[in-house]
PDB file of C-alpha atoms in Angstrom:
ATOM      1  CA  MET A  20     -60.755 -11.446  77.828  1.00 54.00           C
ATOM      2  CA  LEU A  21     -60.418 -11.495  74.055  1.00 61.00           C
ATOM      3  CA  THR A  22     -59.700 -14.714  72.266  1.00 74.00           C
ATOM      4  CA  ARG A  23     -56.792 -14.921  69.869  1.00 71.00           C
ATOM      5  CA  ALA A  24     -59.119 -15.205  66.847  1.00 66.00           C
ATOM      6  CA  ARG A  25     -61.026 -12.077  67.849  1.00 70.00           C
ATOM      7  CA  ARG A  26     -57.814 -10.099  68.357  1.00 70.00           C
ATOM      8  CA  LEU A  27     -56.615 -11.164  64.918  1.00 64.00           C
ATOM      9  CA  ARG A  28     -59.994 -10.322  63.349  1.00 63.00           C
ATOM     10  CA  ASP A  29     -59.941  -6.857  64.877  1.00 68.00           C
ATOM     11  CA  ALA A  30     -56.328  -6.286  63.826  1.00 65.00           C
ATOM     12  CA  PHE A  31     -56.942  -7.346  60.197  1.00 64.00           C
ATOM     13  CA  PRO A  32     -60.615  -6.644  59.345  1.00 62.00           C
ATOM     14  CA  HIS A  33     -60.016  -7.281  55.618  1.00 65.00           C
ATOM     15  CA  ASP A  34     -58.654 -10.806  56.163  1.00 64.00           C
ATOM     16  CA  PRO A  35     -60.570 -13.213  53.864  1.00 65.00           C
ATOM     17  CA  VAL A  36     -60.386 -15.995  56.465  1.00 67.00           C
ATOM     18  CA  PHE A  37     -62.889 -14.103  58.610  1.00 66.00           C
ATOM     19  CA  ARG A  38     -65.048 -12.980  55.661  1.00 68.00           C
ATOM     20  CA  GLY A  39     -66.771 -16.330  55.202  1.00 71.00           C
ATOM     21  CA  TYR A  40     -68.344 -17.685  52.016  1.00 76.00           C
ATOM     22  CA  HIS A  41     -67.874 -15.414  49.009  1.00 81.00           C
ATOM     23  CA  ALA A  42     -69.695 -16.450  45.837  1.00 88.00           C
ATOM     24  CA  VAL A  43     -67.856 -15.548  42.618  1.00 91.00           C
ATOM     25  CA  TYR A  44     -68.101 -16.571  38.965  1.00 93.00           C
ATOM     26  CA  ARG A  45     -65.129 -18.634  37.781  1.00 92.00           C
ATOM     27  CA  ALA A  46     -64.559 -18.699  34.024  1.00 89.00           C
ATOM     28  CA  GLY A  47     -63.933 -22.139  32.557  1.00 89.00           C
ATOM     29  CA  GLN A  48     -65.817 -23.962  35.345  1.00 92.00           C
ATOM     30  CA  THR A  49     -69.406 -25.005  35.884  1.00 94.00           C
ATOM     31  CA  ASN A  50     -70.982 -22.260  37.992  1.00 95.00           C
ATOM     32  CA  HIS A  51     -74.335 -22.879  39.660  1.00 95.00           C
ATOM     33  CA  CYS A  52     -76.399 -19.870  40.655  1.00 94.00           C
ATOM     34  CA  PRO A  53     -76.696 -19.428  44.442  1.00 93.00           C
ATOM     35  CA  GLY A  54     -80.224 -18.065  43.908  1.00 92.00           C
ATOM     36  CA  CYS A  55     -81.859 -20.701  41.712  1.00 94.00           C
ATOM     37  CA  GLY A  56     -79.257 -23.440  41.153  1.00 94.00           C
ATOM     38  CA  ARG A  57     -79.184 -23.182  37.354  1.00 94.00           C
ATOM     39  CA  SER A  58     -76.022 -22.719  35.324  1.00 94.00           C
ATOM     40  CA  HIS A  59     -76.831 -20.344  32.426  1.00 96.00           C
ATOM     41  CA  TRP A  60     -74.917 -17.043  32.720  1.00 96.00           C
ATOM     42  CA  ILE A  61     -74.640 -13.751  30.879  1.00 96.00           C
ATOM     43  CA  VAL A  62     -71.003 -12.746  31.358  1.00 93.00           C
ATOM     44  CA  GLY A  63     -69.778  -9.155  31.190  1.00 90.00           C
ATOM     45  CA  ARG A  64     -66.444  -7.519  32.001  1.00 86.00           C
ATOM     46  CA  LEU A  65     -66.979  -7.244  35.766  1.00 89.00           C
ATOM     47  CA  LEU A  66     -70.088  -9.328  36.571  1.00 92.00           C
ATOM     48  CA  ALA A  67     -71.839 -12.501  35.517  1.00 94.00           C
ATOM     49  CA  GLU A  68     -75.632 -12.500  35.753  1.00 96.00           C
ATOM     50  CA  CYS A  69     -77.852 -15.558  35.999  1.00 96.00           C
ATOM     51  CA  ALA A  70     -80.059 -15.689  32.903  1.00 96.00           C
ATOM     52  CA  PHE A  71     -83.025 -17.031  34.891  1.00 95.00           C
ATOM     53  CA  CYS A  72     -83.186 -15.152  38.209  1.00 95.00           C
ATOM     54  CA  THR A  73     -80.782 -12.216  37.469  1.00 92.00           C
ATOM     55  CA  THR A  74     -78.515 -12.912  40.445  1.00 94.00           C
ATOM     56  CA  ALA A  75     -75.243 -11.078  39.787  1.00 95.00           C
ATOM     57  CA  LEU A  76     -71.845 -12.431  40.821  1.00 94.00           C
ATOM     58  CA  PRO A  77     -68.466 -10.725  40.494  1.00 92.00           C
ATOM     59  CA  LEU A  78     -65.900 -12.345  38.222  1.00 92.00           C
ATOM     60  CA  VAL A  79     -62.786 -13.786  39.827  1.00 88.00           C
ATOM     61  CA  GLU A  80     -60.702 -11.865  37.265  1.00 78.00           C
ATOM     62  CA  GLY A  81     -62.730  -8.733  37.953  1.00 65.00           C
ATOM     63  CA  GLY A  82     -61.875  -6.664  34.880  1.00 57.00           C
ATOM     64  CA  MET A  83     -58.187  -7.479  34.783  1.00 58.00           C
ATOM     65  CA  THR A  84     -58.289  -8.637  31.168  1.00 57.00           C
ATOM     66  CA  GLY A  85     -58.890  -6.754  27.952  1.00 57.00           C
ATOM     67  CA  THR A  86     -57.278  -3.866  26.155  1.00 59.00           C
ATOM     68  CA  GLY A  87     -57.416  -0.300  27.347  1.00 56.00           C
ATOM     69  CA  LEU A  88     -58.734  -0.954  30.841  1.00 55.00           C
ATOM     70  CA  PHE A  89     -55.863   0.248  32.978  1.00 55.00           C
ATOM     71  CA  ARG A  90     -52.353   1.493  32.359  1.00 56.00           C
ATOM     72  CA  ASN A  91     -49.681  -0.367  34.341  1.00 57.00           C
ATOM     73  CA  SER A  92     -47.071   2.366  34.476  1.00 61.00           C
ATOM     74  CA  TRP A  93     -47.374   6.111  34.737  1.00 62.00           C
ATOM     75  CA  ARG A  94     -45.832   8.190  31.972  1.00 62.00           C
ATOM     76  CA  ALA A  95     -45.584  11.894  31.563  1.00 64.00           C
ATOM     77  CA  PRO A  96     -48.022  13.361  29.005  1.00 62.00           C
ATOM     78  CA  GLU A  97     -45.067  14.582  26.931  1.00 67.00           C
ATOM     79  CA  ALA A  98     -43.828  10.991  26.488  1.00 62.00           C
ATOM     80  CA  LEU A  99     -47.246   9.858  25.270  1.00 61.00           C
ATOM     81  CA  ALA A 100     -47.542  12.644  22.699  1.00 61.00           C
ATOM     82  CA  ALA A 101     -44.385  11.606  20.819  1.00 55.00           C
TER      83      ALA A 101
END
């Protein structure tokens, strides 16, 4: 007999409740490296890398800032050429 939690996990495999601990880099906060415990980071557009042990963590924002990354609405090529 399946427990309720297992039925829910199987029904929604992407549910973050069942994913467990997920280390991410949060801008504006003190972030300690899960590999070495230090807090010096090289931050890019999608990842932050520990400057000492090169452990890479995804950014919470994950490339959602900046100019020219993604277009929010689709437009016909004719409308863009004008």
